[in-house]
Short mmCIF file of C-alpha atoms in Angstrom, two decimals:
data_model
loop_
_atom_site.label_atom_id
_atom_site.label_comp_id
_atom_site.label_asym_id
_atom_site.label_seq_id
_atom_site.Cartn_x
_atom_site.Cartn_y
_atom_site.Cartn_z
CA MET A 135 0.08 -0.04 0.05
CA ASN A 136 1.25 3.47 -1.13
CA PRO A 137 0.60 5.55 1.97
CA THR A 138 0.33 9.20 -0.01
CA SER A 139 -2.09 7.35 -2.22
CA GLU A 140 -5.05 7.20 0.47
CA ALA A 141 -5.89 8.97 3.41
CA LEU A 142 -3.97 8.18 6.26
CA ALA A 143 -5.82 7.66 9.44
CA VAL A 144 -5.18 9.17 13.23
CA THR A 145 -4.87 5.68 14.92
CA PRO A 146 -4.27 5.18 18.55
CA GLU A 147 -0.67 4.40 17.30
CA VAL A 148 -0.18 7.64 15.61
CA GLU A 149 -1.87 9.47 18.61
CA ARG A 150 0.85 7.87 20.89
CA GLU A 151 3.77 8.76 18.74
CA THR A 152 2.74 12.33 18.08
CA ARG A 153 1.22 13.26 21.42
CA ASP A 154 4.03 15.21 22.82
CA LEU A 155 4.90 17.02 19.52
CA TYR A 156 0.94 18.23 19.33
CA GLN A 157 1.24 19.58 22.89
CA ARG A 158 4.53 21.66 21.69
CA VAL A 159 3.21 22.73 18.52
CA ARG A 160 -0.41 23.37 19.20
CA ARG A 161 0.53 27.40 19.78
CA VAL A 162 1.23 27.70 15.95
CA ILE A 163 -0.35 24.67 14.30
CA PRO A 164 -4.25 24.99 14.59
CA ASP A 165 -6.13 22.12 16.18
CA VAL A 166 -8.20 21.49 12.98
CA GLU A 167 -5.12 20.99 11.05
CA TRP A 168 -3.46 18.35 13.32
CA PRO A 169 -5.77 15.21 12.34
CA VAL A 170 -4.14 15.77 8.55
CA HIS A 171 -0.52 16.41 9.79
CA ALA A 172 -0.32 13.63 12.30
CA PRO A 173 -0.37 10.45 10.31
CA LEU A 174 1.89 11.91 7.75
CA ILE A 175 4.45 13.12 10.31
CA ALA A 176 4.24 9.39 11.93
CA ALA A 177 4.76 7.83 8.58
CA ILE A 178 7.66 9.94 7.49
CA ASN A 179 9.48 9.47 10.73
CA ARG A 180 9.00 5.57 10.50
CA LEU A 181 10.01 5.43 7.06
CA LYS A 182 13.22 7.81 7.51
CA ARG A 183 14.38 5.14 9.78
CA GLU A 184 13.96 2.16 7.60
CA ARG A 185 15.90 4.13 4.81
CA LYS A 186 18.55 5.39 7.01
CA ALA A 187 17.61 9.02 6.11
CA ILE A 188 17.70 12.27 7.74
CA ILE A 189 15.61 15.23 7.06
CA LEU A 190 17.06 18.63 6.96
CA VAL A 191 14.66 21.44 7.20
CA HIS A 192 15.26 25.23 6.31
CA ASN A 193 14.15 27.70 8.87
CA TYR A 194 11.29 28.95 6.38
CA MET A 195 9.42 25.08 6.29
CA ARG A 196 5.96 25.42 7.75
CA PRO A 197 6.06 24.31 11.50
CA GLU A 198 4.26 21.01 10.85
CA ILE A 199 7.55 19.98 8.51
CA PHE A 200 10.03 22.24 11.12
CA HIS A 201 8.81 20.55 13.95
CA GLY A 202 7.35 17.27 12.85
CA VAL A 203 10.02 15.64 10.94
CA ALA A 204 13.19 17.33 10.95
CA ASP A 205 16.52 15.77 12.11
CA TYR A 206 18.21 19.14 11.85
CA ALA A 207 16.80 22.62 11.33
CA GLY A 208 18.76 25.69 10.29
CA ASP A 209 19.90 27.90 7.66
CA SER A 210 20.93 26.67 4.23
CA LEU A 211 24.91 26.19 4.81
CA GLY A 212 24.23 24.76 8.31
CA LEU A 213 22.03 22.35 6.73
CA ALA A 214 24.39 20.96 4.38
CA GLN A 215 27.23 20.94 6.81
CA PHE A 216 25.10 18.81 9.31
CA GLY A 217 24.42 16.56 6.23
CA GLU A 218 28.10 16.06 5.48
CA ARG A 219 28.75 15.00 9.46
CA THR A 220 25.90 12.40 9.81
CA PRO A 221 26.59 9.03 8.89
CA ALA A 222 23.21 8.96 7.15
CA GLU A 223 23.07 7.29 3.77
CA THR A 224 20.21 9.66 2.32
CA ILE A 225 19.62 13.35 2.97
CA VAL A 226 15.85 14.49 2.35
CA MET A 227 16.51 18.37 1.96
CA CYS A 228 13.49 20.50 2.58
CA GLY A 229 14.41 23.78 1.32
CA VAL A 230 15.12 24.67 -2.28
CA HIS A 231 17.16 23.42 -5.01
CA PHE A 232 20.43 25.33 -4.58
CA MET A 233 20.32 23.95 -0.86
CA ALA A 234 20.15 20.33 -2.14
CA GLU A 235 22.75 21.04 -4.28
CA THR A 236 24.97 22.55 -1.84
CA ALA A 237 24.08 19.09 0.37
CA LYS A 238 25.19 17.11 -2.58
CA ILE A 239 28.57 19.05 -3.11
CA LEU A 240 29.57 18.32 0.57
CA SER A 241 28.23 14.90 0.77
CA PRO A 242 28.93 13.49 -2.84
CA GLU A 243 28.58 9.89 -1.72
CA LYS A 244 25.21 10.38 0.05
CA THR A 245 21.91 10.34 -1.94
CA VAL A 246 20.51 13.89 -1.60
CA LEU A 247 16.36 14.02 -2.28
CA LEU A 248 14.45 17.07 -3.12
CA PRO A 249 10.57 16.34 -2.45
CA ASP A 250 9.90 18.93 -5.22
CA LEU A 251 12.35 19.66 -8.03
CA LYS A 252 10.34 23.02 -8.84
CA ALA A 253 11.45 24.33 -5.53
CA GLY A 254 13.74 26.97 -6.79
CA CYS A 255 14.77 30.47 -5.67
CA SER A 256 14.39 33.88 -7.23
CA LEU A 257 17.65 34.91 -6.19
CA ALA A 258 19.55 31.93 -7.50
CA SER A 259 17.89 32.29 -10.68
CA SER A 260 18.76 35.89 -11.46
CA ILE A 261 22.33 34.76 -12.26
CA THR A 262 23.99 32.19 -14.54
CA ALA A 263 27.49 30.73 -14.96
CA ALA A 264 27.60 32.63 -18.11
CA ASP A 265 26.86 35.82 -16.41
CA VAL A 266 29.47 35.42 -13.90
CA ARG A 267 32.04 34.82 -16.61
CA ALA A 268 31.16 37.90 -18.60
CA LEU A 269 31.27 39.91 -15.31
CA ARG A 270 35.04 38.73 -15.06
CA LYS A 271 35.66 40.08 -18.61
CA GLN A 272 33.98 43.48 -17.51
CA HIS A 273 36.03 43.67 -14.51
CA PRO A 274 39.51 41.98 -14.88
CA GLY A 275 41.30 41.08 -11.74
CA ALA A 276 38.14 41.63 -9.35
CA PRO A 277 37.63 38.52 -7.36
CA VAL A 278 34.05 36.99 -7.37
CA VAL A 279 32.30 36.78 -3.91
CA THR A 280 28.80 34.62 -3.99
CA TYR A 281 26.34 34.47 -1.75
CA VAL A 282 25.70 30.72 -0.76
CA ASN A 283 22.06 31.25 -2.17
CA THR A 284 23.37 30.37 -5.74
CA SER A 285 23.38 27.38 -7.85
CA ALA A 286 26.35 25.26 -8.20
CA ASP A 287 27.34 26.41 -11.52
CA VAL A 288 27.49 30.13 -10.16
CA LYS A 289 29.61 28.91 -7.32
CA ALA A 290 32.07 26.94 -9.72
CA GLU A 291 32.70 30.18 -11.70
CA SER A 292 33.36 32.10 -8.31
CA ASP A 293 36.29 32.65 -6.03
CA ILE A 294 34.85 32.56 -2.68
CA CYS A 295 31.33 32.05 -1.29
CA CYS A 296 29.81 34.10 1.50
CA THR A 297 26.48 34.11 3.90
CA SER A 298 24.68 37.01 4.92
CA ALA A 299 26.60 36.67 8.51
CA ASN A 300 29.97 36.46 7.34
CA ALA A 301 29.81 38.85 4.04
CA VAL A 302 31.97 41.72 5.19
CA GLN A 303 34.42 39.34 6.75
CA VAL A 304 34.68 37.52 3.51
CA VAL A 305 34.86 40.79 1.35
CA GLU A 306 37.66 42.38 3.57
CA SER A 307 39.48 38.88 3.67
CA LEU A 308 40.69 39.05 -0.02
CA GLY A 309 42.58 42.39 0.73
CA VAL A 310 42.02 44.14 -2.37
CA ALA A 311 39.90 47.47 -3.23
CA GLU A 312 37.05 46.12 -5.26
CA VAL A 313 35.50 42.79 -5.56
CA ILE A 314 32.24 41.58 -7.54
CA PHE A 315 29.47 40.63 -5.49
CA ILE A 316 26.63 38.71 -6.35
CA PRO A 317 23.76 38.04 -6.83
CA ASP A 318 21.66 39.88 -4.05
CA LYS A 319 22.07 43.43 -4.47
CA PHE A 320 20.32 44.49 -1.18
CA LEU A 321 22.66 42.23 0.45
CA GLY A 322 25.56 43.67 -1.38
CA GLN A 323 24.38 47.33 -0.37
CA TYR A 324 24.39 46.34 3.28
CA VAL A 325 27.71 44.86 2.91
CA ALA A 326 28.97 48.11 1.22
CA SER A 327 27.75 50.14 3.98
CA LYS A 328 30.16 48.38 6.40
CA THR A 329 33.27 48.04 4.69
CA GLY A 330 35.67 50.38 2.56
CA VAL A 331 35.83 47.85 -0.29
CA ARG A 332 34.12 48.75 -3.68
CA LEU A 333 31.59 46.13 -4.42
CA ILE A 334 30.56 45.72 -8.33
CA LEU A 335 26.73 44.55 -7.88
CA TRP A 336 24.41 42.42 -9.80
CA GLU A 337 20.78 43.50 -10.00
CA GLY A 338 19.53 39.94 -8.27
CA ALA A 339 16.93 39.71 -5.46
CA CYS A 340 14.94 37.72 -3.05
CA GLU A 341 11.06 38.08 -4.14
CA VAL A 342 10.15 37.72 -0.45
CA HIS A 343 12.71 40.22 1.17
CA GLU A 344 12.44 42.92 -1.54
CA ARG A 345 8.64 43.04 -1.20
CA PHE A 346 8.94 44.90 2.14
CA SER A 347 9.23 48.49 2.59
CA GLY A 348 10.30 50.87 5.20
CA LEU A 349 6.76 52.69 4.99
CA GLU A 350 5.11 49.45 5.88
CA LEU A 351 7.56 48.91 9.00
CA ARG A 352 6.68 52.62 10.27
CA ASP A 353 3.00 51.75 9.68
CA PHE A 354 3.49 48.49 11.43
CA ARG A 355 5.04 50.20 14.38
CA GLY A 356 2.15 52.44 14.52
CA MET A 357 -0.01 49.68 15.22
CA HIS A 358 2.16 47.96 17.47
CA PRO A 359 4.08 50.52 19.66
CA GLY A 360 7.18 49.24 21.27
CA ILE A 361 7.71 46.37 19.04
CA HIS A 362 11.09 45.06 18.43
CA VAL A 363 11.77 44.87 14.35
CA MET A 364 14.41 42.43 13.17
CA ALA A 365 15.19 42.36 9.43
CA HIS A 366 17.21 39.98 7.03
CA PRO A 367 19.92 41.93 5.33
CA GLU A 368 18.12 40.89 1.72
CA CYS A 369 15.89 43.66 2.41
CA PRO A 370 15.99 47.06 0.84
CA PRO A 371 18.12 49.70 2.73
CA ASP A 372 14.96 51.76 3.73
CA VAL A 373 13.52 48.70 5.76
CA LEU A 374 16.94 47.91 7.29
CA ALA A 375 16.90 51.67 8.38
CA GLU A 376 13.59 51.10 10.21
CA ALA A 377 14.85 47.75 11.94
CA ASP A 378 16.06 47.59 15.77
CA PHE A 379 18.43 44.73 14.48
CA VAL A 380 19.88 43.25 11.16
CA GLY A 381 20.70 39.68 11.05
CA SER A 382 20.95 36.31 9.16
CA THR A 383 18.17 33.71 9.93
CA SER A 384 20.11 32.15 12.83
CA ALA A 385 21.22 35.47 14.26
CA MET A 386 17.66 36.51 14.58
CA ILE A 387 16.68 33.38 16.52
CA GLU A 388 19.86 34.09 18.84
CA HIS A 389 18.96 37.65 19.28
CA VAL A 390 15.41 36.63 20.40
CA GLY A 391 16.95 34.30 22.81
CA LYS A 392 19.19 37.03 24.57
CA VAL A 393 16.61 40.09 24.29
CA HIS A 394 13.45 38.18 24.82
CA PRO A 395 11.46 41.41 23.69
CA ARG A 396 7.93 41.43 24.63
CA GLN A 397 6.57 41.58 20.86
CA VAL A 398 8.78 41.21 17.73
CA ALA A 399 8.43 41.05 14.27
CA MET A 400 10.76 39.24 12.10
CA ILE A 401 11.17 40.82 8.51
CA THR A 402 11.66 37.81 6.86
CA GLU A 403 9.81 34.71 5.16
CA CYS A 404 6.92 34.50 7.74
CA ALA A 405 6.74 30.97 8.28
CA MET A 406 10.15 31.21 10.42
CA ALA A 407 8.21 33.36 13.17
CA GLY A 408 5.77 30.06 13.64
CA ASN A 409 8.73 27.96 13.95
CA VAL A 410 10.63 30.47 16.51
CA ALA A 411 7.43 31.00 18.40
CA VAL A 412 7.45 27.56 19.74
CA GLU A 413 10.98 28.08 21.39
CA PHE A 414 9.95 31.22 22.86
CA PRO A 415 6.39 30.78 24.27
CA ASP A 416 6.88 34.16 26.35
CA VAL A 417 7.45 36.47 23.39
CA GLU A 418 4.58 37.45 20.98
CA PHE A 419 5.39 37.24 17.36
CA ILE A 420 3.27 39.70 14.99
CA GLN A 421 3.84 38.17 11.56
CA PRO A 422 4.00 40.59 8.53
CA CYS A 423 3.74 38.23 6.12
CA ASN A 424 5.71 37.21 2.81
CA LEU A 425 5.35 33.58 2.17
CA CYS A 426 8.21 32.31 -0.38
CA PRO A 427 6.17 30.16 -2.78
CA HIS A 428 9.18 27.84 -3.55
CA MET A 429 9.59 26.89 -0.13
CA GLN A 430 5.74 26.18 0.38
CA ARG A 431 6.13 23.81 -2.51
CA ILE A 432 7.68 21.32 -0.07
CA THR A 433 4.94 19.43 2.04
CA LEU A 434 4.47 16.20 4.15
CA PRO A 435 2.96 14.20 1.55
CA LYS A 436 5.82 15.13 -1.07
CA ILE A 437 8.19 14.59 1.55
CA LEU A 438 6.45 11.03 2.44
CA GLN A 439 6.52 10.18 -1.41
CA SER A 440 10.28 11.09 -1.98
CA LEU A 441 11.14 8.54 0.76
CA GLU A 442 8.89 5.90 -0.73
CA THR A 443 10.32 6.55 -4.39
CA MET A 444 13.71 7.66 -3.17
CA SER A 445 13.42 10.40 -5.70
CA PRO A 446 13.82 12.83 -7.10
CA ALA A 447 17.69 12.88 -6.51
CA ILE A 448 19.75 15.66 -7.11
CA ASP A 449 23.37 15.42 -8.73
CA VAL A 450 26.06 17.87 -9.53
CA PRO A 451 28.59 17.10 -12.65
CA THR A 452 31.85 16.19 -10.96
CA ASP A 453 33.89 19.23 -12.28
CA VAL A 454 31.34 21.50 -11.16
CA ALA A 455 30.80 20.25 -7.73
CA ARG A 456 34.66 20.23 -7.07
CA ARG A 457 35.05 23.78 -8.06
CA ALA A 458 31.86 24.85 -6.14
CA ARG A 459 33.23 22.97 -2.91
CA ALA A 460 36.69 25.17 -3.16
CA THR A 461 34.36 28.18 -2.71
CA LEU A 462 32.84 26.94 0.17
CA GLU A 463 36.07 25.80 1.74
CA ARG A 464 37.88 29.10 1.10
CA MET A 465 34.87 30.94 3.10
CA LEU A 466 35.11 28.38 5.71
CA ALA A 467 38.58 28.91 6.28
CA VAL A 468 37.96 32.64 6.47
CA GLY A 469 36.32 32.32 9.93
CA ARG A 470 34.88 29.00 10.96
CA GLY A 471 31.78 29.64 12.84
CA ALA A 472 30.55 32.80 11.45
CA ALA A 473 28.76 30.98 8.16
CA ARG A 474 25.00 31.33 8.34
CA ASP A 475 22.74 32.71 6.00
#
């Protein structure tokens, strides 16, 4: 019997297996939804053990995935690094395509599954390997610093990768006056404001973060006086100017733990707030909501089907993987522990 082809029931066994989880997440998952999620969660967790698989879940996944089936949850590079360390033979990446590629680059001997191959990324799609080669011709001698939110092909054409947390450190580590920084123009503008190095930028942007505006945040503060606003550096400059804290996804989570504001708004993909809220029940999370349509393609039924069929599997050509891995390793050599997206 294929569990994804028929409605799964909430049996006494399923209730027993998911009871503690339900109590943990009921603040962020409506009671009416739980009978749909619970049988899938139980089936996935049983099957991943049979398959000797681990499930890696990005911070932007929905709470039933993030809390229900993850063996490790975090930012994109952290997921790939965890996958490299684990003895598991199979990695199920609950994120988008470039994240699965990065996991495969770091774990070439393992099977890496992406439950929906259409889970892409507007930022990663904004630039190609040919674009990088053209930029090099236009700016000879300028090293290429590439955000990890890019395809394997683009990484392979670059000199070094960076994350939103370590981008300034990576840029300054090169010891040059000018670098090509790709592909996120807003992250690039933020980095440029923090360093004396001249950045040549690409016109890429994340379709989630670019939709926020400073005016929206000012109106938001008017409705919620005293709210603590945190923004991802992929947001436009007027948004960052209105924020109380600017940082990567992991930095935001750490910041909430340190500050414990009464009310907080995370100016990033809004599913993340529901995931973090479970860890901080004393903090009220107000969500100005922009959902990533690509992340939302990953669902519990697709994860279950992926484990059942052991597909779709991600592959990266050997030469591309070798060159792309080198850019990641150069980044990690700059400052281990500072790499978060």
